[in-house]
């Protein structure tokens, strides 16, 4: 079993920055990819960014390219999402996810590809 705990959410004004963290524990050999998703009420969960825990190319949603950066610590037990130049449209509950998948799948991540989820952290951006 894998446990994921997110932190770092909060309220900021447009143009501001936040850094989310996701601490992973448990049997991490079950996973090779971690990702951030977000969800607003009434809509489905969308992928924001993903990364192989062993390093390599990352995936970013078009809406966050150039503003968000996903990264991990050397032990691959913590994944970060640095969010700069935040916009009101970034307001959502952000979830950390982990799973095992091919490179092709990692570059087009969806909810069904991930077996483990955190409880979420709220990000609110005001105009």
CSV table of C-alpha atoms in Angstrom, one decimal:
chain,number,residue,atom,x,y,z
A,1,UNK,CA,0.0,0.0,0.0
A,2,UNK,CA,1.1,3.6,-0.7
A,3,UNK,CA,0.1,6.6,1.3
A,4,UNK,CA,0.2,10.1,-0.2
A,5,UNK,CA,-0.1,13.3,1.9
A,6,UNK,CA,-0.4,16.7,0.2
A,7,UNK,CA,0.4,20.0,1.8
A,8,UNK,CA,1.1,23.6,0.7
A,9,UNK,CA,-2.3,24.8,-0.5
A,10,UNK,CA,-3.7,28.1,0.4
A,11,UNK,CA,-5.2,31.4,-0.8
A,12,UNK,CA,-3.2,33.8,-3.0
A,13,UNK,CA,-3.8,36.7,-5.3
A,14,UNK,CA,-3.5,36.4,-9.0
A,15,UNK,CA,0.1,36.5,-10.0
A,16,UNK,CA,1.3,34.9,-6.8
A,17,UNK,CA,3.0,31.6,-6.2
A,18,UNK,CA,2.5,28.5,-4.2
A,19,UNK,CA,4.5,25.3,-3.8
A,20,UNK,CA,2.6,22.1,-3.2
A,21,UNK,CA,4.3,19.0,-1.6
A,22,UNK,CA,3.3,15.4,-1.7
A,23,UNK,CA,4.9,13.0,0.7
A,24,UNK,CA,4.8,9.4,-0.3
A,25,UNK,CA,5.3,6.4,2.0
A,26,UNK,CA,4.7,2.7,2.0
A,27,UNK,CA,5.5,0.1,-0.7
A,28,UNK,CA,6.7,2.6,-3.4
A,29,UNK,CA,8.1,-0.2,-5.6
A,30,UNK,CA,4.5,-0.5,-6.8
A,31,UNK,CA,4.9,2.9,-8.5
A,32,UNK,CA,7.1,4.6,-11.1
A,33,UNK,CA,5.2,7.8,-11.8
A,34,UNK,CA,3.7,10.5,-9.7
A,35,UNK,CA,1.4,13.3,-10.8
A,36,UNK,CA,-0.8,16.2,-9.8
A,37,UNK,CA,-4.4,16.5,-10.7
A,38,UNK,CA,-6.9,19.2,-9.9
A,39,UNK,CA,-10.7,19.3,-9.7
A,40,UNK,CA,-13.3,22.0,-9.3
A,41,UNK,CA,-16.9,21.3,-8.2
A,42,UNK,CA,-19.0,19.8,-10.9
A,43,UNK,CA,-16.1,18.9,-13.2
A,44,UNK,CA,-13.9,15.9,-13.6
A,45,UNK,CA,-10.4,15.5,-12.3
A,46,UNK,CA,-7.8,16.8,-14.8
A,47,UNK,CA,-4.1,16.0,-15.0
A,48,UNK,CA,-1.9,19.0,-14.3
A,49,UNK,CA,1.6,17.5,-14.4
A,50,UNK,CA,3.3,14.1,-14.1
A,51,UNK,CA,6.9,12.8,-13.6
A,52,UNK,CA,8.7,9.5,-13.6
A,53,UNK,CA,10.1,9.0,-10.1
A,54,UNK,CA,13.4,7.9,-11.8
A,55,UNK,CA,13.6,11.2,-13.5
A,56,UNK,CA,13.3,12.1,-17.2
A,57,UNK,CA,10.7,14.1,-19.2
A,58,UNK,CA,7.6,15.5,-17.5
A,59,UNK,CA,4.1,16.1,-18.7
A,60,UNK,CA,2.3,19.4,-18.3
A,61,UNK,CA,-1.3,20.4,-19.2
A,62,UNK,CA,-1.3,23.1,-21.8
A,63,UNK,CA,-3.0,25.5,-19.4
A,64,UNK,CA,-0.1,25.4,-17.0
A,65,UNK,CA,3.0,25.1,-19.3
A,66,UNK,CA,5.5,27.8,-18.5
A,67,UNK,CA,4.0,28.5,-15.1
A,68,UNK,CA,4.0,25.2,-13.2
A,69,UNK,CA,7.0,22.9,-12.5
A,70,UNK,CA,6.9,19.4,-11.2
A,71,UNK,CA,9.9,18.0,-9.3
A,72,UNK,CA,10.9,15.3,-6.9
A,73,UNK,CA,13.5,14.9,-4.2
A,74,UNK,CA,16.4,12.5,-4.8
A,75,UNK,CA,14.8,9.7,-2.9
A,76,UNK,CA,11.6,10.1,-5.0
A,77,UNK,CA,9.6,10.1,-1.8
A,78,UNK,CA,8.4,13.7,-2.2
A,79,UNK,CA,7.0,15.3,-5.3
A,80,UNK,CA,6.5,19.1,-5.6
A,81,UNK,CA,4.4,21.3,-7.8
A,82,UNK,CA,5.8,24.9,-8.0
A,83,UNK,CA,3.0,27.1,-9.2
A,84,UNK,CA,3.9,30.6,-10.4
A,85,UNK,CA,1.9,33.4,-11.9
A,86,UNK,CA,-1.3,31.9,-10.6
A,87,UNK,CA,-4.6,32.7,-12.2
A,88,UNK,CA,-8.1,32.6,-10.8
A,89,UNK,CA,-8.7,29.7,-13.2
A,90,UNK,CA,-6.2,27.7,-11.2
A,91,UNK,CA,-8.5,27.6,-8.2
A,92,UNK,CA,-9.2,23.9,-7.5
A,93,UNK,CA,-8.6,21.0,-5.1
A,94,UNK,CA,-5.2,19.6,-6.0
A,95,UNK,CA,-4.6,15.9,-5.7
A,96,UNK,CA,-1.4,13.9,-5.7
A,97,UNK,CA,-1.4,10.5,-7.4
A,98,UNK,CA,1.0,7.6,-7.9
A,99,UNK,CA,1.0,4.6,-10.1
A,100,UNK,CA,3.0,2.4,-12.4
A,101,UNK,CA,2.8,3.0,-16.1
A,102,UNK,CA,4.6,3.2,-19.4
A,103,UNK,CA,6.3,6.3,-20.7
A,104,UNK,CA,3.5,6.7,-23.3
A,105,UNK,CA,0.8,6.6,-20.7
A,106,UNK,CA,2.8,9.0,-18.4
A,107,UNK,CA,2.8,11.6,-21.2
A,108,UNK,CA,-1.0,11.4,-21.4
A,109,UNK,CA,-2.1,10.7,-17.8
A,110,UNK,CA,-5.7,10.1,-16.8
A,111,UNK,CA,-7.4,9.3,-13.5
A,112,UNK,CA,-7.7,5.6,-14.4
A,113,UNK,CA,-3.9,5.2,-14.7
A,114,UNK,CA,-3.2,5.9,-11.0
A,115,UNK,CA,-3.8,3.5,-8.1
A,116,UNK,CA,-3.0,5.7,-5.2
A,117,UNK,CA,-4.4,9.2,-4.3
A,118,UNK,CA,-3.9,11.8,-1.6
A,119,UNK,CA,-6.7,13.6,0.2
A,120,UNK,CA,-6.2,16.8,-1.7
A,121,UNK,CA,-5.2,20.4,-0.8
A,122,UNK,CA,-7.2,23.4,-1.7
A,123,UNK,CA,-5.7,26.2,-3.9
A,124,UNK,CA,-7.7,29.4,-4.2
A,125,UNK,CA,-6.6,32.3,-6.4
A,126,UNK,CA,-8.4,35.6,-6.2
A,127,UNK,CA,-8.4,38.3,-8.8
